[in-house]
Tab-separated table of C-alpha atoms in Angstrom:
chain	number	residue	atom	x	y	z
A	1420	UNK	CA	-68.706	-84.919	-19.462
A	1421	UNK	CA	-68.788	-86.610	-22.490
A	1422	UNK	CA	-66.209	-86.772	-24.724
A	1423	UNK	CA	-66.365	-87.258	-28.829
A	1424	UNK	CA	-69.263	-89.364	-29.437
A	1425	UNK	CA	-69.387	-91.061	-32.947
A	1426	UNK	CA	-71.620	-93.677	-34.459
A	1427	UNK	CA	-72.156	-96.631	-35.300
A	1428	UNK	CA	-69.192	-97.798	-33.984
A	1429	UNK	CA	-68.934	-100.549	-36.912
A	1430	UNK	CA	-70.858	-100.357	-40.420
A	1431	UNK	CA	-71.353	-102.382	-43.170
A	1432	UNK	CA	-72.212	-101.961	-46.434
A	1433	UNK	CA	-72.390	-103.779	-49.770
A	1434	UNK	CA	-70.495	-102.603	-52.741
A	1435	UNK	CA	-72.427	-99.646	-54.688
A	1436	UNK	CA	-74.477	-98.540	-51.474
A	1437	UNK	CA	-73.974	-95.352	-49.267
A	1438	UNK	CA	-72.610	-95.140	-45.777
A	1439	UNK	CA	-73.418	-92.355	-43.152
A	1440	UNK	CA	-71.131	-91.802	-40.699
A	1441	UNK	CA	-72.151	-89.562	-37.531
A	1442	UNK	CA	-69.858	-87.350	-35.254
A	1443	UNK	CA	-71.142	-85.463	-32.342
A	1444	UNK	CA	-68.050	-83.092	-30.772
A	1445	UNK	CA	-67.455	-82.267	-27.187
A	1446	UNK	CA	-69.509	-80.023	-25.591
A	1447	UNK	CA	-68.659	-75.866	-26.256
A	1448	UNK	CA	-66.341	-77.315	-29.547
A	1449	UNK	CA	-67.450	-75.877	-32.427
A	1450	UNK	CA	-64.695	-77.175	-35.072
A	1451	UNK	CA	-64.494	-80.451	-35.970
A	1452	UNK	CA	-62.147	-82.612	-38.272
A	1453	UNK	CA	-62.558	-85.782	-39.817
A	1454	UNK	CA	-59.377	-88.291	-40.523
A	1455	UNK	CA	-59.354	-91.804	-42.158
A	1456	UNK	CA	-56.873	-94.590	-40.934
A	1457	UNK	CA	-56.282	-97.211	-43.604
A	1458	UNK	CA	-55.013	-100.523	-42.710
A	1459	UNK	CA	-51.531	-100.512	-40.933
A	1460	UNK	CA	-50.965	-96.820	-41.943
A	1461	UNK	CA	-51.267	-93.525	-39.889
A	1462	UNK	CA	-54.512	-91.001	-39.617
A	1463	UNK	CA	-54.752	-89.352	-42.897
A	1464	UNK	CA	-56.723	-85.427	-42.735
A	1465	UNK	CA	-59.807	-85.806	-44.891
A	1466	UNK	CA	-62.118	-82.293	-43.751
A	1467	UNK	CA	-62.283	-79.637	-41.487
A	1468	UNK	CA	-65.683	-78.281	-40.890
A	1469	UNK	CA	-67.426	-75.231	-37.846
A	1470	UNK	CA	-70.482	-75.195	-37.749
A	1471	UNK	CA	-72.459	-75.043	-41.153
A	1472	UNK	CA	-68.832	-73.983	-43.142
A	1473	UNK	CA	-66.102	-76.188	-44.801
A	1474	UNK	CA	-62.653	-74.475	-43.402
A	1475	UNK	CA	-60.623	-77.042	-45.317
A	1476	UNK	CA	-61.639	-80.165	-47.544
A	1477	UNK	CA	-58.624	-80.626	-49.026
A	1478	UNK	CA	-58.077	-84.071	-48.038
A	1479	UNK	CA	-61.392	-85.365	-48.808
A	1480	UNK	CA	-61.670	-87.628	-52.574
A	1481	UNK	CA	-63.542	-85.637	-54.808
A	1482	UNK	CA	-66.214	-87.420	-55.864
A	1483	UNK	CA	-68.396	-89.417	-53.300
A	1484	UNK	CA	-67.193	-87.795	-50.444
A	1485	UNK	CA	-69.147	-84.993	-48.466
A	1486	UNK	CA	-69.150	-83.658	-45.156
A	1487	UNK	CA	-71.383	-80.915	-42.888
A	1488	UNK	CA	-71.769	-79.978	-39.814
A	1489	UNK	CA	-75.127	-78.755	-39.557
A	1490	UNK	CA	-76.335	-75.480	-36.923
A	1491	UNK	CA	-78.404	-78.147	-35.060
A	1492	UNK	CA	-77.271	-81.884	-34.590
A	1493	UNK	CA	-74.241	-83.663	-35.427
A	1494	UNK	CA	-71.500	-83.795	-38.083
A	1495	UNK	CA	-72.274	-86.105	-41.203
A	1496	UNK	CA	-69.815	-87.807	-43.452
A	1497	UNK	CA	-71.333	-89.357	-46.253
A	1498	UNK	CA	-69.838	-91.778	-49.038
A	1499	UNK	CA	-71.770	-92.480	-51.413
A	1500	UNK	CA	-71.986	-95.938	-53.286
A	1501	UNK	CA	-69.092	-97.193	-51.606
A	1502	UNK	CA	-66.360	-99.439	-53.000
A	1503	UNK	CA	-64.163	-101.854	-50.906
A	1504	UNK	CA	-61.083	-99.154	-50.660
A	1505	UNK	CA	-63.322	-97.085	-48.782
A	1506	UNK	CA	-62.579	-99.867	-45.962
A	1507	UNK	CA	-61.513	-98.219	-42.658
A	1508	UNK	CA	-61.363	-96.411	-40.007
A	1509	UNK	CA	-62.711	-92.773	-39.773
A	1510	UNK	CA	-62.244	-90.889	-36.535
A	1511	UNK	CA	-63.698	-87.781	-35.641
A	1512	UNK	CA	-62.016	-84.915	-33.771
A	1513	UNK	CA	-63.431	-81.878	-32.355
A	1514	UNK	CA	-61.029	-79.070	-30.376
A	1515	UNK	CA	-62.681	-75.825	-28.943
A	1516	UNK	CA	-60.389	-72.802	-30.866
A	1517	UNK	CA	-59.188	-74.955	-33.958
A	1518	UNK	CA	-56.209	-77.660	-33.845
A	1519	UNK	CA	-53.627	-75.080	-34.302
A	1520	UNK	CA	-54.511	-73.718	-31.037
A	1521	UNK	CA	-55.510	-76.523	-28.885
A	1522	UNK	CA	-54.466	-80.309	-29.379
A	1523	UNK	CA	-57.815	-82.333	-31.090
A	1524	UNK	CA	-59.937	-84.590	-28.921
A	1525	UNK	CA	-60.563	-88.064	-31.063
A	1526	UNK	CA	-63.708	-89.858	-30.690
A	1527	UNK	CA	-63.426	-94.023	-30.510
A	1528	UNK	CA	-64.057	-94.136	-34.494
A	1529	UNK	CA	-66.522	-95.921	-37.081
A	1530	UNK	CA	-65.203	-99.004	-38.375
A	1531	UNK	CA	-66.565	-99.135	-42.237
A	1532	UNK	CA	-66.642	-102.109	-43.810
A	1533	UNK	CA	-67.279	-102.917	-47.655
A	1534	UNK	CA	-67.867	-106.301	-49.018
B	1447	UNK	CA	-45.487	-87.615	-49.838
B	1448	UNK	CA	-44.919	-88.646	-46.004
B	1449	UNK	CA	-44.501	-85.716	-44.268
B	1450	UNK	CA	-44.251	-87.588	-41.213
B	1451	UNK	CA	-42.359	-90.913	-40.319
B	1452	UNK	CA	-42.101	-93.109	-37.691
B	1453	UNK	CA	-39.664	-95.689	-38.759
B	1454	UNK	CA	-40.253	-98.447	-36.243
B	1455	UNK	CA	-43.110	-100.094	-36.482
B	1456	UNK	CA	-41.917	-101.822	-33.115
B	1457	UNK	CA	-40.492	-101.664	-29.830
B	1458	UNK	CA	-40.216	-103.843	-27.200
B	1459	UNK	CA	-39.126	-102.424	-23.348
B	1460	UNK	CA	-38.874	-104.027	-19.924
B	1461	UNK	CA	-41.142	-102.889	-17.324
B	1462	UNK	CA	-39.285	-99.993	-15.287
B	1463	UNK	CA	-36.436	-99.087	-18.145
B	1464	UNK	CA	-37.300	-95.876	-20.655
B	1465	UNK	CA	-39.228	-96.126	-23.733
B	1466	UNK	CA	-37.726	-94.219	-26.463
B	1467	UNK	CA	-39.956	-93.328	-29.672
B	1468	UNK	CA	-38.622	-91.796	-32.774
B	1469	UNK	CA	-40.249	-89.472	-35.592
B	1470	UNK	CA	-38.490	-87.490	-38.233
B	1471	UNK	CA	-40.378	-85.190	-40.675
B	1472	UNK	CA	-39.714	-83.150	-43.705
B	1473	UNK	CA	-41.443	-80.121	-43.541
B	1474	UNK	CA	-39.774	-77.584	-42.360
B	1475	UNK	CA	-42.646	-75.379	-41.932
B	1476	UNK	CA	-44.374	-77.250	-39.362
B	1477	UNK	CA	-43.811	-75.892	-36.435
B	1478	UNK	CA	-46.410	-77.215	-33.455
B	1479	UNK	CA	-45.869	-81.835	-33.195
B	1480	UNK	CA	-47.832	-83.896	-30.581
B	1481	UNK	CA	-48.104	-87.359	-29.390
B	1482	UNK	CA	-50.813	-89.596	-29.466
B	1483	UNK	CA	-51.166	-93.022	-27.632
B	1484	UNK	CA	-53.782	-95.400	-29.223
B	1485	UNK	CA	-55.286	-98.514	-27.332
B	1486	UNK	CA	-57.053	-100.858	-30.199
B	1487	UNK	CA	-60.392	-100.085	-31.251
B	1488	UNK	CA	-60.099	-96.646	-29.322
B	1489	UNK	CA	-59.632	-93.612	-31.067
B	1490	UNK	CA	-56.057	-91.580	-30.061
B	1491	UNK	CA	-55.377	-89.629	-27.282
B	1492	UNK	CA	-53.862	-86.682	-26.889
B	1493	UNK	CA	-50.014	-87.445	-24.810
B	1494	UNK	CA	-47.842	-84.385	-24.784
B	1495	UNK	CA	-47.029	-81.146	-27.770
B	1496	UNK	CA	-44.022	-78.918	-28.263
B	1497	UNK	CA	-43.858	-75.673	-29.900
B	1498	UNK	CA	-40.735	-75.034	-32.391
B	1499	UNK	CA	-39.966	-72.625	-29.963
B	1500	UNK	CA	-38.845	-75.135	-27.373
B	1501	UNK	CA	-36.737	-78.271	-27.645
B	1502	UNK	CA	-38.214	-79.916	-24.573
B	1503	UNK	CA	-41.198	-80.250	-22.798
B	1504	UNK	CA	-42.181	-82.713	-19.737
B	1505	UNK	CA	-45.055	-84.084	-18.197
B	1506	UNK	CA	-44.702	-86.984	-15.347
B	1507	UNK	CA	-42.847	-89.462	-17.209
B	1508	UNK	CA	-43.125	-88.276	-20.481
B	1509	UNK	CA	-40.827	-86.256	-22.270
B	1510	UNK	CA	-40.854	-84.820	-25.629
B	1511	UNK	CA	-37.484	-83.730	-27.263
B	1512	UNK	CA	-37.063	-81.524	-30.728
B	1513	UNK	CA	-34.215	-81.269	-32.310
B	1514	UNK	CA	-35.011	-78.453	-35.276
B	1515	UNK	CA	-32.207	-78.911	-37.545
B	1516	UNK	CA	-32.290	-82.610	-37.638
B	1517	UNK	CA	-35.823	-82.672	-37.774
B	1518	UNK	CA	-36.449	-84.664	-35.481
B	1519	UNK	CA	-38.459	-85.099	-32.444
B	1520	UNK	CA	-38.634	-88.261	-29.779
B	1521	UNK	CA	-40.791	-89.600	-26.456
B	1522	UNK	CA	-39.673	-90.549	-23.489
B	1523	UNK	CA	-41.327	-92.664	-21.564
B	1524	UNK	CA	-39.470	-93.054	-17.680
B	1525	UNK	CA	-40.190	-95.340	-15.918
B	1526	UNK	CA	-42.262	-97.229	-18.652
B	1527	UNK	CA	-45.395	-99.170	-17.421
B	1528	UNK	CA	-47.034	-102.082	-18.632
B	1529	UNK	CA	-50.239	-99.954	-18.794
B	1530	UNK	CA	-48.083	-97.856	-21.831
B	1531	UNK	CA	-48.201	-100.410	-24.423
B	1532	UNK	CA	-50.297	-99.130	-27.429
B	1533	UNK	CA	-49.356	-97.601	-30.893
B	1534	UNK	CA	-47.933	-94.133	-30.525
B	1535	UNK	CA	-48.333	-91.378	-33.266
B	1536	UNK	CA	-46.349	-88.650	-33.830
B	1537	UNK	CA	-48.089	-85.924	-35.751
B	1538	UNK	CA	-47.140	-82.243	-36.774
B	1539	UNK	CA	-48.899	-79.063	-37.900
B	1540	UNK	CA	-47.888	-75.597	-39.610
B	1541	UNK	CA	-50.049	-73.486	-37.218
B	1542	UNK	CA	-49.558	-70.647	-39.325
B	1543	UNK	CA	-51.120	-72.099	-42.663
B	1544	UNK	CA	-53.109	-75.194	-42.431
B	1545	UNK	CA	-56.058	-74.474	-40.500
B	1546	UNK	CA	-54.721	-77.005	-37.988
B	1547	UNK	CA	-54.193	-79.565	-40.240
B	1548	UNK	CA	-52.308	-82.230	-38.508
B	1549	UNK	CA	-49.652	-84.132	-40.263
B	1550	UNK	CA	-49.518	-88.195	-38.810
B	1551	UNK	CA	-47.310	-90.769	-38.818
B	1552	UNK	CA	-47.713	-94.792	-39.329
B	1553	UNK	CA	-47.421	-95.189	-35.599
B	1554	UNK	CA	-44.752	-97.015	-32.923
B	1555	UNK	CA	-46.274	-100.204	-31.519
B	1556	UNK	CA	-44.978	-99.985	-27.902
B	1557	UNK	CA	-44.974	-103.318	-25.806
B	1558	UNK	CA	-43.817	-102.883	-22.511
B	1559	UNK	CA	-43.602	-106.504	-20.584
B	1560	UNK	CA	-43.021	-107.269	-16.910
């Protein structure tokens, strides 16, 4: 019974170099969302993927930032040579019909780390 | 633009008295808020929602109020528990338009002592 599984749990990369951050939802949900806590502030949206679709990346930076969720295997956020603001937390969610139906279930986070 | 605030970082409660968490937002759209209690280096769980069409909802010892026009919603927490303290996020959503999209805040550091 396994709840939101993400990994690593902590990462860290050098300035200029990519990180690859992996989300695998509950079992039988099939949209998942990815948020980004900075430092003493609250859970910020970034994406909102289903499987092999982007639903909403509105909250995502434009350039360096992707996300999928492929038909097979887990979701991927990727940042690409990162830079020290990219330091925090990024939690995965995953709900069964879509958050505006059924509250999200958080997985325990990747803490990213750029020096 | 914070659509969502929580404007104690803090608060401090005595084993057995109620816990009372505050969040205010501006939206007036949103109409779907939850709680979510977060232990460190956890990720947050899901506490208790209300629909804009209600302005309560309980479960055990937690209580969610909305007041619409004020915009405002708060958590009660009776009797509060040692086992409480954590950070506690209010969030908010417009079900109709954004996907789900939920709205956080910066989070109530509850510390409930013996």
């Amino acid at each position: 019974n396994a709840g939101v599984m993400q990994n690593p749990r902590h990462l860290v990369r050098r300035r200029g170099q990519e990180a690859r951050l992996r989300c695998s939802p509950m079992k039988g949900h099939s949209h998942v969302y990815w948020y980004r806590q900075l430092p003493e502030e609250g859970l910020k949206f970034m994406v909102y993927l289903q499987k092999e679709n982007i639903i909403d990346e509105s909250g995502m930076p434009k350039e360096r930032f992707s996300a999928e969720f492929p038909k097979e295997g887990p979701s991927i956020l990727r940042i690409q040579q990162v830079v020290r603001g990219d330091s925090a937390a990024y939690f995965c969610a995953s709900s069964r019909q879509g958050a505006n139906n059924s509250p999200l279930h958080f997985g325990n986070g990747t803490r990213l780390t750029v020096t | 633009d914070q659509q969502v605030k929580q404007n104690s970082p803090s608060l401090s409660v005595q084993e057995g008295r109620i816990s009372i968490l505050n969040c205010d937002y501006t939206n007036s759209m949103f109409d779907y808020f939850l709680w979510y209690k977060k232990y460190p280096a956890e990720g947050p769980t899901f506490l208790i929602s209300i629909s804009s069409i209600k302005d309560k909802n309980e479960d055990g010892r937690f209580t969610v109020f909305l007041n619409k026009s004020a915009k405002h919603l708060s958590l009660h927490i009776v009797p509060s528990q040692p086992g409480d303290s954590a950070v506690y996020f209010c969030a908010a959503t417009d079900r109709g338009s954004t996907l789900g999209r939920l709205y956080f805040g910066r989070g109530t550091q509850l510390t409930v002592w013996p």
